[in-house]
Amino acid sequence: MTDLFHDRDVQNARRQGGTVPLGGGRVLLLPRVGGFCRGVLAALQRLETVLARAERPVWLLGEIIHNDTVNDHFRGRGVHILPEAQLEQIFGQANPADTFVIPAFGLERDFEERLRAFAADVEDTTCDCVQSVWAFVESQAAAGRTVLLHGKPSHPETRATLSRALGPANAAVLVPTLDHARRIAAAIRAGSLADYPAELVHHPDRLDLRHLAVANQTTMLFGETRAIEAVIADAVRATGGELVPAATVCRATQARQDAARDLCAAGVDLILVLGGFSSSNTAQLLRLAQTYAPAYFVGTAEALSPDRIRHYDPASGTVAETTAWLPPPGGRIALLAGASCPPGDIGDAIRALRRIV
Ligand code: SF4
């Protein structure tokens, strides 16, 4: 069985300062921090514990984290993983005596309440960083503020946080990008959000653009969250309203972004970003990497061959192949890995690069 938690080649590379010599005088460089974060580790270890004692079927309400290697590992151990878009099926398919596991992103509040009413054995692996964002938005909702939430609308964490940002008397607005934040800033100055996409505004009848709070999905790009907060704060200051900000990018995400930035800024010729294609924190690492050098988002080492690389573009949702992708002799290649990327996948990439470069 795959060891999800350790890889000897990754440990060796770290012992050597994150530097792996490749052919032609090229070098592979790892940032000082990368791969599994503490929240992911805690969720996976909890699921392992559940499996060790389970006598009945174990159901996972969506992927435990966004990484195919990890989810396939647990599928192989008999865990039933419901697709995120089909969670309602649990009430028709499962026996209430089974075991149910809430993924690291959490679940929408209403769904979680119905699950807990349906079944007695519910294991919650929601990361405590996510739960602290929930506590913040719940307190702001209770105070009647309109919550502005920077996050990807389709991401399970953002949906779970949004469900808690809506109290009985307040509105909540999703802010996917900096451009959306600029439109909200203009709306605050104009006193109306009429031109904002309606599907991102929840309970517009309760909208209060003078009493606001802002939070974000834990895995966004740190610099962008600060820029969004600043744009909105400027508009609030101009209108004399109030804004309660909470920079809720988690420390693990920020540490990986900081380490990636330091490595790339030191000078690299090519950047490989490794992780699941639906992983938010990995997609943010790609955005950061693209500002320094050619960068490719690859799922696993299988995407790498001497003459071509298969890579994913989160903006278009497409997979493409590029030929002649390796840097010339003497080139420096950075290998970044998202918080949901297991050590084995990083090790496979190191071994693949040693073979083909
Ligand atoms: S990236 Fe942050 S919020 Fe997500 S699981 Fe890791 S520690 Fe928790």
Coordinates of C-alpha atoms and ligand atoms in Angstrom, one line a residue:
M1 CA 0.0 0.0 0.0
T2 CA 1.2 3.5 -0.8
D3 CA 2.7 5.4 2.1
L4 CA 0.8 8.7 1.9
F5 CA 2.9 10.5 4.4
H6 CA 6.6 9.9 3.6
D7 CA 8.9 9.7 0.7
R8 CA 12.6 9.0 1.0
D9 CA 13.7 11.1 -2.0
V10 CA 11.8 14.1 -0.8
Q11 CA 13.4 13.7 2.7
N12 CA 16.9 13.3 1.1
A13 CA 16.3 16.4 -1.1
R14 CA 15.3 18.4 1.9
R15 CA 18.4 17.2 3.8
Q16 CA 20.5 18.6 0.9
G17 CA 18.9 22.0 1.2
G18 CA 16.2 21.3 -1.4
T19 CA 18.7 20.9 -4.2
V20 CA 18.7 17.9 -6.6
P21 CA 21.3 17.8 -9.3
L22 CA 20.0 16.8 -12.8
G23 CA 21.7 16.1 -16.1
G24 CA 23.4 18.8 -18.2
G25 CA 24.3 20.8 -15.1
R26 CA 20.7 21.6 -14.5
V27 CA 19.4 21.6 -11.0
L28 CA 16.0 21.0 -9.4
L29 CA 15.1 23.2 -6.5
L30 CA 12.4 22.7 -3.8
P31 CA 11.1 25.7 -1.7
R32 CA 11.8 25.6 2.0
V33 CA 8.1 24.7 2.6
G34 CA 5.8 22.7 0.3
G35 CA 3.3 19.8 0.2
F36 CA 1.0 18.6 2.9
C37 CA 0.0 21.3 5.5
R38 CA -0.9 20.5 9.1
G39 CA -4.7 20.7 8.4
V40 CA -4.5 18.2 5.5
L41 CA -2.3 15.9 7.6
A42 CA -4.8 16.0 10.5
A43 CA -7.7 15.2 8.2
L44 CA -6.0 12.3 6.6
Q45 CA -4.8 10.9 9.9
R46 CA -8.3 11.2 11.2
L47 CA -9.7 9.3 8.2
E48 CA -7.0 6.6 8.7
T49 CA -8.2 6.2 12.4
V50 CA -11.8 6.0 11.3
L51 CA -10.9 3.2 8.8
A52 CA -9.0 1.3 11.4
R53 CA -12.0 1.0 13.6
A54 CA -14.8 0.9 11.0
E55 CA -17.1 -2.1 11.0
R56 CA -19.6 -0.6 8.6
P57 CA -19.3 1.3 5.3
V58 CA -17.5 4.6 5.5
W59 CA -18.9 7.5 3.4
L60 CA -16.9 10.6 2.5
L61 CA -19.1 13.7 1.8
G62 CA -17.0 14.9 -1.2
E63 CA -13.2 14.5 -1.6
I64 CA -11.3 14.6 1.6
I65 CA -8.9 17.1 -0.1
H66 CA -8.5 18.0 -3.8
N67 CA -5.9 15.5 -4.8
D68 CA -6.5 12.4 -7.0
T69 CA -3.7 10.3 -5.5
V70 CA -5.0 10.8 -2.0
N71 CA -8.7 10.2 -2.9
D72 CA -7.8 7.1 -5.0
H73 CA -5.8 5.8 -2.0
F74 CA -8.9 6.0 0.2
R75 CA -11.2 4.6 -2.6
G76 CA -8.8 1.7 -2.8
R77 CA -9.4 1.1 0.9
G78 CA -13.1 0.9 0.5
V79 CA -14.2 4.5 1.3
H80 CA -17.3 5.6 -0.7
I81 CA -16.6 9.1 -1.9
L82 CA -19.6 11.0 -3.1
P83 CA -19.0 13.7 -5.8
E84 CA -19.4 17.2 -4.4
A85 CA -22.3 17.9 -6.7
Q86 CA -24.2 14.7 -5.6
L87 CA -24.1 14.9 -1.8
E88 CA -27.9 14.7 -1.5
Q89 CA -27.7 11.1 -2.7
I90 CA -26.3 10.1 0.7
F91 CA -29.8 10.1 2.3
G92 CA -31.0 7.6 -0.3
Q93 CA -27.9 5.4 -0.6
A94 CA -26.4 5.1 2.9
N95 CA -27.6 3.3 6.0
P96 CA -27.9 5.7 9.0
A97 CA -25.8 3.2 11.0
D98 CA -22.8 3.8 8.6
T99 CA -19.9 6.1 9.3
F100 CA -19.9 9.5 7.6
V101 CA -16.8 11.7 7.2
I102 CA -16.9 15.5 6.7
P103 CA -14.0 16.6 4.4
A104 CA -11.3 19.1 5.4
F105 CA -13.2 21.9 3.6
G106 CA -16.3 21.4 5.8
L107 CA -19.9 21.2 4.6
E108 CA -22.7 23.8 4.2
R109 CA -24.4 24.3 7.5
D110 CA -27.9 23.2 6.5
F111 CA -26.5 20.0 4.9
E112 CA -24.3 19.2 7.9
E113 CA -27.3 19.6 10.3
R114 CA -29.4 17.3 8.2
L115 CA -26.5 14.8 8.1
R116 CA -26.2 14.9 11.9
A117 CA -29.9 14.3 12.2
F118 CA -29.7 11.4 9.8
A119 CA -26.7 9.6 11.3
A120 CA -25.1 9.2 14.7
D121 CA -21.5 8.4 13.6
V122 CA -20.3 11.6 11.9
E123 CA -16.5 12.3 11.9
D124 CA -15.6 15.9 11.2
T125 CA -12.2 16.6 9.6
T126 CA -12.9 20.2 8.9
C127 CA -9.6 22.1 9.3
D128 CA -9.5 24.4 12.4
C129 CA -8.4 27.3 10.2
V130 CA -11.6 27.0 8.2
Q131 CA -13.6 26.8 11.4
S132 CA -12.0 30.0 12.6
V133 CA -13.2 31.8 9.5
W134 CA -16.7 30.4 10.1
A135 CA -16.5 31.8 13.7
F136 CA -15.6 35.2 12.3
V137 CA -18.3 35.4 9.6
E138 CA -20.9 34.1 12.0
S139 CA -20.1 36.8 14.5
Q140 CA -20.3 39.5 11.8
A141 CA -23.6 38.1 10.5
A142 CA -24.9 38.2 14.1
A143 CA -23.9 41.8 14.3
G144 CA -26.0 42.5 11.1
R145 CA -23.1 43.3 8.8
T146 CA -23.0 42.4 5.1
V147 CA -20.2 39.9 4.7
L148 CA -18.0 40.1 1.6
L149 CA -16.3 36.8 1.0
H150 CA -13.4 36.6 -1.3
G151 CA -13.4 33.0 -2.7
K152 CA -14.2 30.8 -5.6
P153 CA -18.0 30.4 -5.7
S154 CA -17.9 26.7 -6.6
H155 CA -15.3 25.7 -4.0
P156 CA -16.8 23.6 -1.2
E157 CA -15.0 25.7 1.5
T158 CA -16.4 28.9 0.1
R159 CA -19.9 27.4 0.0
A160 CA -19.6 26.2 3.5
T161 CA -18.3 29.6 4.8
L162 CA -21.0 31.4 2.8
S163 CA -23.7 29.3 4.5
R164 CA -22.4 30.6 7.9
A165 CA -22.0 34.2 6.7
L166 CA -25.7 34.4 6.2
G167 CA -27.6 35.1 9.5
P168 CA -31.3 35.7 9.7
A169 CA -30.9 39.5 9.1
N170 CA -27.9 40.1 6.9
A171 CA -26.7 39.7 3.3
A172 CA -23.5 38.1 2.0
V173 CA -21.7 38.8 -1.3
L174 CA -19.1 36.6 -3.0
V175 CA -16.0 38.4 -4.4
P176 CA -14.2 36.0 -6.7
T177 CA -11.5 38.4 -8.0
L178 CA -9.9 41.9 -7.5
D179 CA -12.0 43.1 -10.4
H180 CA -15.2 42.1 -8.5
A181 CA -13.8 44.0 -5.5
R182 CA -13.4 47.2 -7.6
R183 CA -17.0 46.8 -8.8
I184 CA -18.1 46.5 -5.2
A185 CA -16.1 49.5 -4.2
A186 CA -17.8 51.5 -7.0
A187 CA -21.2 50.2 -5.7
I188 CA -20.4 51.3 -2.1
R189 CA -19.7 54.8 -3.4
A190 CA -22.9 54.7 -5.5
G191 CA -24.9 53.2 -2.7
S192 CA -26.3 50.4 -4.9
L193 CA -25.1 46.9 -5.9
A194 CA -27.5 46.8 -8.8
D195 CA -24.9 46.2 -11.5
Y196 CA -23.1 43.3 -9.6
P197 CA -23.7 39.7 -10.8
A198 CA -26.9 38.7 -9.1
E199 CA -25.8 35.1 -8.5
L200 CA -23.0 36.4 -6.2
V201 CA -25.3 38.4 -4.0
H202 CA -27.2 36.5 -1.4
H203 CA -30.3 38.1 0.2
P204 CA -30.0 41.4 -1.6
D205 CA -33.1 42.5 0.3
R206 CA -30.9 42.7 3.5
L207 CA -27.9 44.4 1.8
D208 CA -26.2 47.1 4.0
L209 CA -23.3 48.7 2.2
R210 CA -22.4 50.9 5.2
H211 CA -21.8 48.1 7.7
L212 CA -19.5 45.5 6.1
A213 CA -17.1 42.7 7.0
V214 CA -14.6 41.1 4.7
A215 CA -13.1 37.6 4.9
N216 CA -11.7 35.1 2.4
Q217 CA -11.3 31.5 1.5
T218 CA -8.3 30.2 3.4
T219 CA -6.3 29.3 0.2
M220 CA -6.4 32.5 -1.9
L221 CA -3.4 34.4 -3.0
F222 CA -2.3 36.4 0.0
G223 CA -1.3 39.6 -1.9
E224 CA -4.6 39.6 -3.7
T225 CA -6.7 39.3 -0.5
R226 CA -4.8 42.3 0.9
A227 CA -5.4 44.3 -2.3
I228 CA -9.2 43.4 -2.3
E229 CA -9.4 44.5 1.4
A230 CA -7.6 47.8 0.6
V231 CA -9.9 48.6 -2.4
I232 CA -13.0 48.0 -0.3
A233 CA -11.6 49.9 2.7
D234 CA -10.9 53.0 0.5
A235 CA -14.5 53.1 -0.6
V236 CA -15.9 52.5 2.9
R237 CA -13.7 55.4 4.2
A238 CA -15.0 57.7 1.5
T239 CA -18.6 57.0 2.5
G240 CA -18.1 57.1 6.2
G241 CA -19.2 53.5 6.7
E242 CA -17.6 50.7 8.8
L243 CA -15.6 47.7 7.7
V244 CA -14.4 44.8 9.8
P245 CA -11.6 43.1 8.0
A246 CA -10.2 39.7 8.7
A247 CA -7.3 38.4 6.5
T248 CA -8.2 34.8 6.6
V249 CA -5.7 33.2 4.3
C250 CA -4.3 30.5 6.5
R251 CA -0.7 30.4 7.7
A252 CA 0.1 27.2 5.8
T253 CA -1.1 28.8 2.5
Q254 CA 0.8 32.0 3.2
A255 CA 4.0 30.1 4.2
R256 CA 3.9 28.1 0.9
Q257 CA 3.4 31.2 -1.1
D258 CA 6.2 33.1 0.7
A259 CA 8.6 30.1 0.2
A260 CA 7.6 29.8 -3.5
R261 CA 8.1 33.5 -4.0
D262 CA 11.5 33.5 -2.4
L263 CA 12.7 30.6 -4.5
C264 CA 11.4 32.0 -7.7
A265 CA 12.7 35.5 -7.0
A266 CA 16.2 34.0 -6.6
G267 CA 16.2 33.2 -10.3
V268 CA 14.7 30.1 -12.0
D269 CA 14.2 29.2 -15.7
L270 CA 11.2 26.9 -15.4
I271 CA 8.6 26.2 -12.6
L272 CA 6.6 23.0 -12.2
V273 CA 3.6 23.4 -9.9
L274 CA 2.4 20.0 -8.7
G275 CA -1.0 19.1 -7.4
G276 CA -4.7 18.3 -8.0
F277 CA -6.3 20.3 -10.8
S278 CA -9.2 21.3 -8.5
S279 CA -6.8 22.4 -5.7
S280 CA -7.3 26.1 -4.9
N281 CA -4.0 26.6 -3.1
T282 CA -2.1 24.9 -6.0
A283 CA -3.8 27.1 -8.6
Q284 CA -2.7 30.2 -6.5
L285 CA 0.9 28.9 -6.5
L286 CA 0.7 28.7 -10.3
R287 CA -0.5 32.4 -10.5
L288 CA 2.3 33.4 -8.3
A289 CA 4.9 31.3 -10.3
Q290 CA 3.7 32.7 -13.7
T291 CA 5.0 36.1 -12.7
Y292 CA 8.6 34.8 -12.5
A293 CA 9.2 32.2 -15.3
P294 CA 7.4 29.8 -17.6
A295 CA 5.3 27.7 -15.2
Y296 CA 3.4 24.4 -15.8
F297 CA 0.6 23.0 -13.5
V298 CA 1.1 19.2 -13.6
G299 CA -1.1 16.6 -11.9
T300 CA 1.6 13.9 -11.4
A301 CA 4.9 12.8 -12.7
E302 CA 3.1 10.9 -15.5
A303 CA 2.7 14.3 -17.2
L304 CA 6.5 14.5 -17.7
S305 CA 8.5 13.0 -20.6
P306 CA 11.7 14.1 -22.3
D307 CA 10.1 15.7 -25.3
R308 CA 6.8 17.0 -23.9
I309 CA 4.9 18.0 -20.8
R310 CA 1.1 17.7 -20.2
H311 CA -0.2 20.6 -18.1
Y312 CA -3.4 22.2 -16.9
D313 CA -4.7 25.7 -17.4
P314 CA -7.1 26.6 -14.5
A315 CA -8.3 29.7 -16.3
S316 CA -9.7 27.7 -19.3
G317 CA -10.1 24.3 -17.5
T318 CA -8.1 22.6 -20.3
V319 CA -5.2 20.3 -20.5
A320 CA -2.5 20.9 -23.1
E321 CA 0.8 19.5 -24.2
T322 CA 4.0 21.6 -24.8
T323 CA 7.1 20.2 -26.5
A324 CA 10.7 21.3 -26.0
W325 CA 9.8 22.3 -22.4
L326 CA 13.1 21.7 -20.6
P327 CA 15.5 24.6 -20.0
P328 CA 18.9 24.5 -21.6
P329 CA 21.9 22.9 -19.9
G330 CA 22.7 24.7 -16.6
G331 CA 19.0 25.7 -16.2
R332 CA 17.3 25.9 -12.8
I333 CA 13.9 24.2 -12.3
A334 CA 11.7 25.0 -9.3
L335 CA 9.3 22.3 -8.1
L336 CA 6.4 23.8 -6.1
A337 CA 3.7 21.6 -4.4
G338 CA 0.4 22.7 -3.0
A339 CA -0.8 21.9 0.5
S340 CA -2.8 18.9 -0.7
C341 CA 0.1 17.3 -2.6
P342 CA 1.4 14.1 -1.0
P343 CA 5.1 13.5 -0.5
G344 CA 4.9 10.4 -2.9
D345 CA 3.8 12.6 -5.8
I346 CA 6.7 15.1 -5.1
G347 CA 9.1 12.1 -4.9
D348 CA 7.7 10.7 -8.2
A349 CA 8.4 14.0 -9.9
I350 CA 11.9 14.1 -8.5
R351 CA 12.5 10.6 -9.8
A352 CA 11.0 11.3 -13.2
L353 CA 13.1 14.4 -13.6
R354 CA 16.3 12.5 -12.7
R355 CA 15.4 9.9 -15.4
I356 CA 14.6 12.3 -18.2
V357 CA 16.8 15.3 -17.7
Ligands
SF4_1 S1 -4.4 24.9 3.5 FE1 -4.8 25.9 5.4 S2 -7.1 25.8 5.7 FE2 -6.5 24.3 4.1 S3 -6.3 22.4 5.3 FE3 -4.2 23.4 5.1 S4 -4.0 24.5 7.1 FE4 -6.2 24.1 6.8

